[in-house]
Structures are given as C-alpha cells and as structure tokens.
Short mmCIF file of C-alpha atoms and ligand atoms in Angstrom, two decimals:
data_model
loop_
_atom_site.label_atom_id
_atom_site.label_comp_id
_atom_site.label_asym_id
_atom_site.label_seq_id
_atom_site.Cartn_x
_atom_site.Cartn_y
_atom_site.Cartn_z
CA MET A 11 -35.09 30.48 12.01
CA ARG A 12 -32.37 29.86 14.60
CA LEU A 13 -29.46 27.81 13.71
CA SER A 14 -28.08 25.05 15.67
CA GLU A 15 -25.74 25.79 18.69
CA ARG A 16 -23.38 22.98 17.07
CA ILE A 17 -22.94 24.76 13.91
CA SER A 18 -22.42 28.16 15.42
CA ARG A 19 -19.34 26.81 17.11
CA ILE A 20 -17.48 26.53 13.86
CA SER A 21 -16.36 28.77 10.95
CA VAL A 22 -15.70 28.24 7.45
CA SER A 23 -11.90 27.34 6.64
CA LYS A 24 -9.67 30.32 6.67
CA ILE A 25 -7.54 28.61 4.07
CA ALA A 26 -10.73 28.60 1.78
CA THR A 27 -11.23 32.41 2.40
CA VAL A 28 -7.70 33.03 1.15
CA LEU A 29 -8.01 30.77 -1.73
CA GLN A 30 -11.30 32.82 -2.84
CA LYS A 31 -9.52 36.02 -2.73
CA ALA A 32 -6.47 34.74 -4.60
CA GLU A 33 -8.97 33.23 -7.15
CA LYS A 34 -10.44 36.60 -7.67
CA LEU A 35 -7.14 38.05 -8.28
CA LYS A 36 -5.93 35.41 -10.58
CA VAL A 37 -8.69 36.56 -13.03
CA LYS A 38 -6.91 39.76 -13.18
CA ASP A 39 -3.39 38.59 -13.03
CA ALA A 40 -2.49 35.34 -14.37
CA ARG A 41 1.05 35.66 -13.06
CA LEU A 42 -0.14 35.45 -9.43
CA ALA A 43 2.35 33.48 -7.43
CA ASP A 44 -0.10 31.26 -5.66
CA PHE A 45 1.35 29.52 -2.49
CA GLY A 46 -2.11 29.20 -1.06
CA ALA A 47 -3.51 25.86 -2.28
CA GLY A 48 -2.52 22.81 -0.60
CA GLU A 49 -2.82 20.64 -3.51
CA PRO A 50 -0.80 19.18 -6.10
CA ASP A 51 -0.48 21.28 -9.35
CA PHE A 52 0.18 18.05 -11.21
CA PRO A 53 -2.76 16.51 -13.29
CA THR A 54 -4.27 13.29 -12.10
CA PRO A 55 -2.08 10.67 -13.89
CA ASP A 56 -3.57 9.44 -17.25
CA HIS A 57 -4.00 5.61 -16.52
CA ILE A 58 -6.17 6.84 -13.54
CA LYS A 59 -8.21 9.08 -15.70
CA ILE A 60 -8.71 6.53 -18.28
CA ALA A 61 -9.90 3.96 -15.58
CA ALA A 62 -12.78 6.42 -14.57
CA ILE A 63 -13.73 6.88 -18.11
CA LYS A 64 -13.92 3.15 -18.54
CA ALA A 65 -16.13 2.95 -15.50
CA ILE A 66 -18.60 5.60 -16.97
CA GLU A 67 -18.47 3.72 -20.24
CA GLU A 68 -19.27 0.35 -18.56
CA ASN A 69 -22.02 1.91 -16.58
CA PHE A 70 -20.25 1.59 -13.14
CA THR A 71 -22.37 4.52 -12.20
CA LYS A 72 -24.76 3.19 -9.48
CA TYR A 73 -24.40 3.07 -5.69
CA THR A 74 -21.77 0.71 -4.52
CA ALA A 75 -21.22 -0.66 -1.02
CA THR A 76 -21.29 2.01 1.40
CA GLY A 77 -17.78 1.62 2.71
CA GLY A 78 -16.32 1.03 -0.93
CA ILE A 79 -16.15 -1.80 -3.19
CA ARG A 80 -14.42 -4.84 -1.90
CA GLU A 81 -11.95 -4.86 -4.62
CA LEU A 82 -10.68 -1.52 -3.70
CA ARG A 83 -10.44 -2.21 -0.05
CA HIS A 84 -8.74 -5.61 -0.65
CA ALA A 85 -6.29 -3.53 -2.89
CA LEU A 86 -5.77 -1.05 -0.28
CA VAL A 87 -4.84 -3.41 2.58
CA GLU A 88 -2.62 -5.32 0.18
CA LYS A 89 -0.70 -2.33 -0.87
CA HIS A 90 -0.49 -0.92 2.71
CA GLY A 91 0.94 -4.53 3.72
CA LYS A 92 3.55 -4.30 0.92
CA ASP A 93 4.56 -0.73 1.56
CA PHE A 94 4.59 -0.76 5.40
CA GLY A 95 4.28 -4.18 6.74
CA SER A 96 0.72 -3.85 7.97
CA ASN A 97 -1.73 -6.84 7.98
CA TYR A 98 -5.28 -5.07 7.89
CA THR A 99 -8.14 -7.32 6.63
CA VAL A 100 -10.80 -5.87 4.40
CA GLU A 101 -13.20 -5.35 7.14
CA GLU A 102 -10.50 -3.17 8.87
CA CYS A 103 -10.53 -0.71 5.82
CA LEU A 104 -13.13 2.00 5.07
CA VAL A 105 -13.11 3.91 1.83
CA THR A 106 -14.30 7.52 2.42
CA VAL A 107 -15.10 10.70 0.63
CA GLY A 108 -11.74 12.05 1.19
CA GLY A 109 -9.40 11.63 4.14
CA LYS A 110 -11.72 14.58 5.79
CA GLN A 111 -14.68 12.37 5.97
CA ALA A 112 -12.74 9.59 7.85
CA ILE A 113 -11.77 12.22 10.39
CA PHE A 114 -15.16 13.50 10.74
CA GLU A 115 -16.73 10.13 11.16
CA ALA A 116 -14.07 8.97 13.52
CA MET A 117 -14.44 12.02 15.92
CA SER A 118 -18.39 11.80 15.61
CA SER A 119 -18.18 8.07 16.60
CA LEU A 120 -15.84 8.68 19.47
CA LEU A 121 -16.58 11.90 21.19
CA ASN A 122 -19.16 13.03 23.76
CA GLU A 123 -19.63 16.57 24.82
CA GLY A 124 -16.69 17.66 27.06
CA ASP A 125 -14.42 14.90 26.12
CA GLU A 126 -10.71 15.86 25.67
CA VAL A 127 -8.65 15.81 22.47
CA ILE A 128 -4.94 16.39 22.33
CA LEU A 129 -3.93 18.35 19.40
CA PRO A 130 -0.38 19.62 18.73
CA VAL A 131 0.06 23.26 17.52
CA PRO A 132 0.39 24.43 14.77
CA HIS A 133 -2.37 22.09 13.60
CA TRP A 134 -4.25 21.52 10.27
CA VAL A 135 -7.50 23.97 10.32
CA SER A 136 -10.10 21.07 10.26
CA PHE A 137 -8.93 19.28 13.19
CA LEU A 138 -9.61 22.00 15.54
CA GLU A 139 -13.05 22.90 13.84
CA ILE A 140 -14.32 19.14 13.91
CA ILE A 141 -13.35 18.80 17.67
CA LYS A 142 -15.51 22.01 18.35
CA TYR A 143 -18.24 20.63 16.11
CA GLU A 144 -18.51 17.65 18.23
CA GLY A 145 -18.64 19.70 21.41
CA ALA A 146 -15.29 17.99 22.77
CA LYS A 147 -12.55 20.23 24.29
CA PRO A 148 -9.49 20.85 22.27
CA VAL A 149 -6.12 20.50 24.60
CA LEU A 150 -3.63 22.08 22.60
CA LEU A 151 -0.09 20.87 22.85
CA GLU A 152 2.31 23.86 22.20
CA THR A 153 5.35 22.81 20.30
CA ARG A 154 8.60 24.83 20.23
CA GLU A 155 9.84 26.36 17.02
CA ASN A 156 13.38 26.03 18.31
CA GLU A 157 12.93 22.32 18.63
CA ASN A 158 11.75 22.24 14.98
CA PHE A 159 8.08 21.98 16.22
CA ALA A 160 8.93 18.41 17.48
CA VAL A 161 5.90 16.47 19.13
CA HIS A 162 7.13 14.62 22.18
CA ALA A 163 5.31 11.51 23.74
CA SER A 164 6.41 12.99 27.06
CA ALA A 165 4.70 16.26 26.48
CA ILE A 166 1.67 14.70 25.33
CA GLU A 167 1.49 12.38 28.32
CA LYS A 168 1.36 15.37 30.57
CA LEU A 169 -1.76 16.51 28.96
CA ILE A 170 -3.55 13.28 29.62
CA ALA A 171 -6.49 13.74 31.94
CA PRO A 172 -9.69 11.67 32.91
CA ARG A 173 -11.68 13.13 30.15
CA THR A 174 -8.99 12.54 27.40
CA LYS A 175 -10.32 10.30 24.53
CA LEU A 176 -8.24 10.96 21.63
CA ILE A 177 -4.90 12.18 20.50
CA ILE A 178 -4.23 13.36 16.88
CA VAL A 179 -0.94 13.52 15.08
CA ASN A 180 -0.28 14.21 11.52
CA SER A 181 2.93 13.56 9.96
CA PRO A 182 4.36 14.60 7.45
CA HIS A 183 3.05 17.65 8.83
CA ASN A 184 0.57 20.34 7.24
CA PRO A 185 1.58 23.53 7.73
CA THR A 186 5.07 22.94 8.93
CA GLY A 187 6.41 19.77 6.83
CA VAL A 188 7.62 18.34 9.88
CA VAL A 189 8.10 14.64 10.08
CA VAL A 190 7.67 12.89 13.51
CA PRO A 191 10.28 10.19 13.83
CA PRO A 192 8.90 6.76 13.81
CA GLY A 193 10.26 5.97 17.07
CA GLU A 194 8.31 8.90 18.58
CA MET A 195 5.15 7.97 16.78
CA GLU A 196 5.57 4.51 18.33
CA LYS A 197 5.89 6.10 21.84
CA ILE A 198 2.79 8.03 21.32
CA LEU A 199 0.93 5.04 20.25
CA ALA A 200 1.88 3.23 23.16
CA LEU A 201 0.83 6.08 25.47
CA ALA A 202 -2.72 5.71 23.77
CA VAL A 203 -2.72 1.93 24.50
CA ARG A 204 -1.59 2.37 28.05
CA HIS A 205 -4.36 5.06 28.66
CA ASN A 206 -6.90 3.54 26.65
CA LEU A 207 -7.25 6.26 24.13
CA LEU A 208 -7.40 6.32 20.39
CA LEU A 209 -4.60 7.80 18.35
CA ILE A 210 -5.55 9.26 14.97
CA THR A 211 -2.64 9.34 12.65
CA ASP A 212 -3.11 11.33 9.64
CA GLU A 213 -0.63 9.95 7.25
CA CYS A 214 -2.17 11.93 3.83
CA TYR A 215 1.34 13.04 3.04
CA CYS A 216 3.20 9.89 4.18
CA HIS A 217 4.61 9.17 0.59
CA PHE A 218 6.25 12.62 0.37
CA VAL A 219 9.33 12.68 2.48
CA TYR A 220 12.87 13.91 1.67
CA ASP A 221 16.40 13.81 2.66
CA GLY A 222 16.67 10.07 2.67
CA ARG A 223 13.69 9.50 4.92
CA LYS A 224 11.56 6.42 4.16
CA PRO A 225 7.67 6.76 4.06
CA PHE A 226 6.29 5.44 7.27
CA SER A 227 3.16 4.35 8.66
CA LEU A 228 2.15 3.43 12.32
CA GLY A 229 0.13 0.52 10.68
CA SER A 230 3.38 -1.29 10.88
CA SER A 231 2.81 -1.65 14.47
CA ARG A 232 -0.24 -4.01 14.13
CA GLU A 233 -2.03 -2.24 16.81
CA ARG A 234 -5.92 -2.20 16.18
CA GLU A 235 -8.03 -0.92 19.16
CA HIS A 236 -6.08 2.22 19.87
CA LEU A 237 -4.98 3.40 16.51
CA LEU A 238 -6.72 4.92 13.43
CA ILE A 239 -4.90 5.67 10.28
CA VAL A 240 -6.30 8.11 7.88
CA ASP A 241 -4.96 8.28 4.35
CA SER A 242 -6.15 9.78 1.21
CA PHE A 243 -5.73 9.67 -2.47
CA SER A 244 -5.90 13.49 -2.75
CA LYS A 245 -2.24 14.10 -2.38
CA THR A 246 -0.39 11.08 -3.37
CA TYR A 247 -2.13 10.73 -6.76
CA ALA A 248 -2.83 14.41 -7.27
CA MET A 249 -6.59 13.46 -7.04
CA THR A 250 -8.16 16.12 -4.63
CA GLY A 251 -11.22 16.79 -6.76
CA TRP A 252 -12.01 13.01 -6.83
CA ARG A 253 -12.73 12.86 -3.25
CA VAL A 254 -11.38 9.62 -2.09
CA GLY A 255 -9.71 8.81 1.30
CA PHE A 256 -9.62 5.69 3.50
CA ALA A 257 -9.31 4.78 7.01
CA LEU A 258 -7.55 1.72 8.59
CA GLY A 259 -8.41 0.53 12.23
CA SER A 260 -10.54 -1.79 14.49
CA ALA A 261 -13.50 -3.33 12.65
CA ARG A 262 -15.70 -1.90 15.34
CA LEU A 263 -14.79 1.62 15.21
CA LEU A 264 -15.05 1.43 11.26
CA ALA A 265 -18.69 -0.36 11.62
CA ASN A 266 -19.74 2.74 13.66
CA MET A 267 -18.02 5.29 11.24
CA LEU A 268 -19.76 3.39 8.46
CA LYS A 269 -23.35 4.16 10.09
CA LEU A 270 -22.65 7.77 9.64
CA GLN A 271 -21.45 7.45 6.21
CA SER A 272 -24.57 5.37 5.48
CA HIS A 273 -26.89 8.37 6.45
CA SER A 274 -24.84 10.96 4.92
CA THR A 275 -22.86 10.48 1.71
CA SER A 276 -23.45 6.95 1.18
CA ASN A 277 -20.64 5.54 -1.01
CA PRO A 278 -17.70 7.63 -2.19
CA THR A 279 -18.48 8.24 -6.02
CA SER A 280 -18.36 4.95 -7.95
CA ILE A 281 -16.26 6.35 -10.87
CA ALA A 282 -13.84 7.79 -8.43
CA GLN A 283 -13.38 4.37 -6.53
CA LYS A 284 -12.43 2.77 -10.08
CA ALA A 285 -9.94 5.51 -10.42
CA ALA A 286 -8.44 4.90 -6.89
CA LEU A 287 -8.01 1.23 -7.67
CA ALA A 288 -6.24 2.19 -10.87
CA ALA A 289 -4.13 4.34 -8.75
CA ILE A 290 -3.11 1.96 -6.37
CA GLU A 291 -2.75 -1.24 -8.69
CA GLY A 292 -1.02 0.82 -11.50
CA PRO A 293 2.41 2.12 -11.94
CA GLN A 294 3.70 4.20 -9.05
CA ASP A 295 6.17 5.97 -11.16
CA PRO A 296 4.07 9.30 -11.21
CA VAL A 297 4.13 9.42 -7.32
CA ARG A 298 7.98 8.97 -7.56
CA ALA A 299 8.17 11.80 -10.25
CA MET A 300 5.93 14.11 -8.06
CA LEU A 301 8.12 13.45 -5.00
CA ALA A 302 11.41 14.29 -6.82
CA GLU A 303 9.84 17.49 -8.19
CA TYR A 304 8.55 18.54 -4.79
CA HIS A 305 12.12 17.95 -3.47
CA ARG A 306 13.59 20.29 -6.09
CA ARG A 307 10.98 22.81 -5.30
CA ARG A 308 11.45 22.53 -1.60
CA ASP A 309 15.20 23.01 -1.86
CA ARG A 310 14.78 26.06 -4.01
CA LEU A 311 12.06 27.67 -1.74
CA ILE A 312 14.16 27.20 1.19
CA GLU A 313 17.29 28.55 -0.27
CA GLY A 314 15.13 31.62 -1.45
CA LEU A 315 13.47 32.24 1.80
CA LYS A 316 16.89 32.02 3.79
CA SER A 317 18.09 34.89 1.50
CA ILE A 318 15.38 37.13 2.78
CA PRO A 319 16.54 39.20 5.81
CA GLY A 320 14.70 38.43 9.04
CA LEU A 321 12.80 35.24 7.76
CA GLN A 322 13.41 32.02 9.67
CA CYS A 323 12.05 28.66 8.72
CA VAL A 324 12.22 25.22 10.26
CA PRO A 325 13.45 22.83 7.70
CA PRO A 326 10.46 20.88 6.22
CA HIS A 327 11.25 17.22 5.76
CA GLY A 328 8.05 16.24 4.35
CA ALA A 329 4.65 17.13 2.74
CA PHE A 330 4.74 20.37 0.45
CA TYR A 331 4.76 23.23 2.74
CA ALA A 332 7.14 25.58 4.38
CA TYR A 333 6.11 27.50 7.53
CA PRO A 334 8.45 30.62 7.87
CA ASN A 335 8.53 32.76 11.13
CA VAL A 336 7.83 36.52 9.88
CA ALA A 337 7.95 38.05 13.45
CA TYR A 338 10.58 40.35 12.26
CA TYR A 339 8.26 42.06 9.86
CA LEU A 340 5.29 42.08 12.12
CA LYS A 341 7.01 44.66 14.18
CA LYS A 342 6.95 47.08 11.35
CA ASP A 343 4.39 49.73 10.96
CA GLY A 344 0.76 48.92 10.29
CA LEU A 345 1.30 44.97 10.23
CA GLY A 346 0.40 43.60 13.46
CA ASP A 347 -0.78 40.03 12.39
CA THR A 348 -0.11 37.38 9.86
CA SER A 349 -3.74 37.86 8.31
CA VAL A 350 -2.78 41.44 7.45
CA LEU A 351 0.52 40.56 6.14
CA ALA A 352 -0.90 37.85 4.03
CA GLU A 353 -3.49 40.35 2.70
CA ARG A 354 -1.05 42.92 1.86
CA LEU A 355 1.26 40.33 0.18
CA LEU A 356 -1.73 39.39 -1.86
CA GLU A 357 -2.85 42.79 -2.82
CA GLU A 358 0.64 44.49 -3.16
CA ALA A 359 2.76 41.72 -4.28
CA HIS A 360 0.28 39.21 -5.85
CA VAL A 361 1.52 36.55 -3.76
CA ALA A 362 -0.93 34.17 -2.05
CA VAL A 363 0.06 32.58 1.25
CA VAL A 364 -2.02 31.52 4.11
CA PRO A 365 -1.71 33.21 7.53
CA GLY A 366 -0.66 31.14 10.28
CA THR A 367 -3.41 32.33 12.59
CA ALA A 368 -5.39 29.58 10.49
CA PHE A 369 -3.05 27.13 11.94
CA GLY A 370 -3.05 28.36 15.46
CA THR A 371 0.15 30.28 15.43
CA HIS A 372 0.69 34.08 15.26
CA GLU A 373 4.20 34.68 13.63
CA HIS A 374 4.12 32.55 10.63
CA ILE A 375 2.83 32.19 7.12
CA ARG A 376 2.22 28.94 5.25
CA ILE A 377 3.90 28.45 1.81
CA SER A 378 2.58 25.59 -0.45
CA TYR A 379 5.30 24.74 -2.93
CA ALA A 380 2.90 22.47 -5.02
CA THR A 381 3.46 24.82 -7.67
CA SER A 382 5.99 25.25 -10.42
CA LEU A 383 9.48 26.28 -10.05
CA GLU A 384 8.74 29.18 -12.23
CA HIS A 385 6.19 30.38 -10.05
CA ILE A 386 8.39 29.63 -6.88
CA ASN A 387 11.21 31.82 -8.43
CA GLU A 388 8.71 34.62 -9.24
CA GLY A 389 7.16 34.54 -5.86
CA LEU A 390 10.55 34.54 -4.02
CA ARG A 391 11.42 37.72 -5.90
CA ARG A 392 8.23 39.42 -5.27
CA MET A 393 8.48 38.58 -1.51
CA ALA A 394 11.97 39.72 -1.26
CA ALA A 395 10.96 43.10 -2.99
CA PHE A 396 7.88 43.28 -0.80
CA PHE A 397 9.68 42.70 2.55
CA SER A 398 12.60 45.09 1.59
CA LYS A 399 10.11 47.98 1.37
CA LEU A 400 8.71 47.46 4.79
C1 PLP B 527 -3.47 17.22 7.15
C2 PLP B 527 -4.49 16.87 6.37
N1 PLP B 527 -5.54 15.88 6.37
C3 PLP B 527 -6.37 15.58 5.61
C4 PLP B 527 -6.72 16.48 4.58
C5 PLP B 527 -7.96 16.14 3.72
O1 PLP B 527 -7.78 15.67 2.40
P1 PLP B 527 -8.81 15.12 1.79
O2 PLP B 527 -10.07 15.19 2.32
O3 PLP B 527 -8.65 15.73 0.30
O4 PLP B 527 -8.38 13.49 1.51
C6 PLP B 527 -5.93 17.50 4.28
C7 PLP B 527 -6.07 18.18 2.98
O5 PLP B 527 -5.50 19.44 2.84
C8 PLP B 527 -4.70 17.72 5.13
O6 PLP B 527 -3.78 18.64 4.94
#
C-alpha cells in the first residue's frame, strides 16, 4: 500500500518525540526535571471540573451543533469584547477541538498548492507542518536574536509576493516567550488588508504576559475579512486535555472551516464545552493565580540561566517558555547540534528540554517553566553541573 504524497510531507511532532523519551525516564526517575511539556502543570480549576461532571449527570452527552453550542459561542464573544473591546457576533465565532484544529481548518480553507505563507522563525512546530501538508510554500522570516527575535511589519512586507496568501504571527510566542508590541501587530494587520491577505494571529498565550504588559488581542481592531484570531482554553485554564479552542473571524471563512469540522471531528466534546463555558463565565482568579506563579518561575529561571557561563537568553515577556542560546557549548567536543545536546541533557542530567531544531533554529533549547519552582531549582542545578563538565 502506498501512502499519500501529502502525508509523506510531514513528520510527527519533534516535541512529542522528546516527551516520549522523557516519559520513559520518568518511570525510572521520579525526580526528572521536566522542562519539555508545553502545558500547565496546574490542575484544571475545580469549578470547571464540576461543570463537566454536572454535564455528564444531566446527560449532556450527545452531538451538539458542529461549531459549538450557542451558549458557549455567545459567552466567548461577550468575554472577548469585555477583555479586548472586540465586537464579534456569534456567527463570527467557531468552537474547535483545541486551537490546533482551528489553525488546520483555516489553512485548509485558504491554501492551494504553491500558495505562500509567511512564517517568522523561530516558529511553533505545527505551523510549518500544516503549511507543508497543505502543499503550500513556507516563506520563513528570519528574525534576529540581538533584536530579541522582533517581528517587524517592514520585514514581512519585503516577503510579500504574488502567491502570498497568509501571514502567521504568534504572540506571546512559543518558543521564545517574546511579545510582539500591539502597535507592530496593527501594522502587520494593515499589511494584510493592503495586500488582500489573511493574518492568523495565534493568541493562545494572550493572558500570560509579564512586566506590566496587558493582555492584548488584535480583535480590538474590529477588522474581519483579513484577520483570524485563534485562541484556546488549553493554556489559559489549564485544560490541555479537554481539547477546546476557538476562532474569531469572518463568518464566511468560519463557515468554510465548519464544513471541514462537520466531516472530521464534528462538534468538540459536549462535556468539554460545558466545562469551557464554566471556565469563561466563572471566577477568573485561577488565571490570575497561575499568571503570578508563572511570573515568579520565569524570574527564577532567567536568574538561574544567567548564572550558567556561556548561556544567553532573550528576555521572555509572555507565555511560559525561555529559549536560551547554547552555541557556546555546541562547539564543545561531540555535541554538534541541539538534538544531541537535548539527548545528553536527558540521559546524563535527567533534564528534559526541547531542541531548537524543532522550532527552526540551530543554537537554542526550549525550556518550559510550566513546572514547579522546586523542579526549576533542581533542573538549574543539574544543568549548571552538566554544562560545567563539557
Ligand atoms: C503557539 C501554539 N498555538 C496553538 C497551540 C495548540 O493548542 P491546543 O490545540 O491545545 O489549543 C499550542 C500548543 O502548544 C501552541 O503552543
């Protein structure tokens, strides 16, 4: 049996590979310092879990509307309006099986073979793989580390060509933690409008920003035709396993994304939708508490990384990742690239990180600080010892 040409273009997430290895080791060493997973270590808040239990008890266990129950879509656009000053209607909101499904459906609805997609590097793993799966051409925008990986509208504009269809921006950013300033985001959106393109802004981490920054959404711009906002319950409410995300955008684009959803997953899980409703309608204190804890952890991690000779790290102002440059150590004997370094860190120091090659750069490792301060301290101690021996 021959597999499709389309499926052969992509590979399984490199992050998943690291996580699998780390998982195996965890069985042997419960003290593994796990900086690999891009998911909150906090449990889903109780009131959200209770809403799901109630949904089961009340037999809310059947198919729902494919694009999500109206109550949830209504609550989502209301909350987005309250948080960011947007004014989406229920028809301009689609509930999906995680933010990932929204991204997949949007690209499938938009891209033809050979269309070009502008994607800043480093980039979250799945963006590139989905572009390839669609048969489109990724046009990678190289950012500069000495400019804190800044994404400039002027640099994007230089890459716009006749086949350009889509620009993807993710802020706060996975894997660097960098936050694109609102003014720059608005300039990028203006470019999309001027050149008749779509801008997908992935705002999955928008509530996790530090150092006096305020959560921002481009939805406040009120642009519809050229903007698709993707967001998720996964990170904001520590609900990665529930698989609920959403998209806000033009009713026409969403109607086409819905077609795909209707023939693949159908509705996001009914019970998870009720949980999501409780998440946005209920108290937001758990989100504030997680933010405060991430902030403490970020400060400790960055302070610890700075004390390891040779490591450089762009200051992360959002999400829960740091992306230190390890070039100094790659020159040492037998290392070569960050995959080897990550493997040795795992095997010799029992520290799990993701090699930057997964995100399109060659001198970095991604450290997720969605793990306890205790693990961060232990991981830093082990990393310092590991690097000092190289
Ligand atoms: C930048 C970014 N976008 C989207 C997602 C997808 O999240 P989910 O499908 O769980 O909503 C992730 C998950 O790690 C992410 O880091």
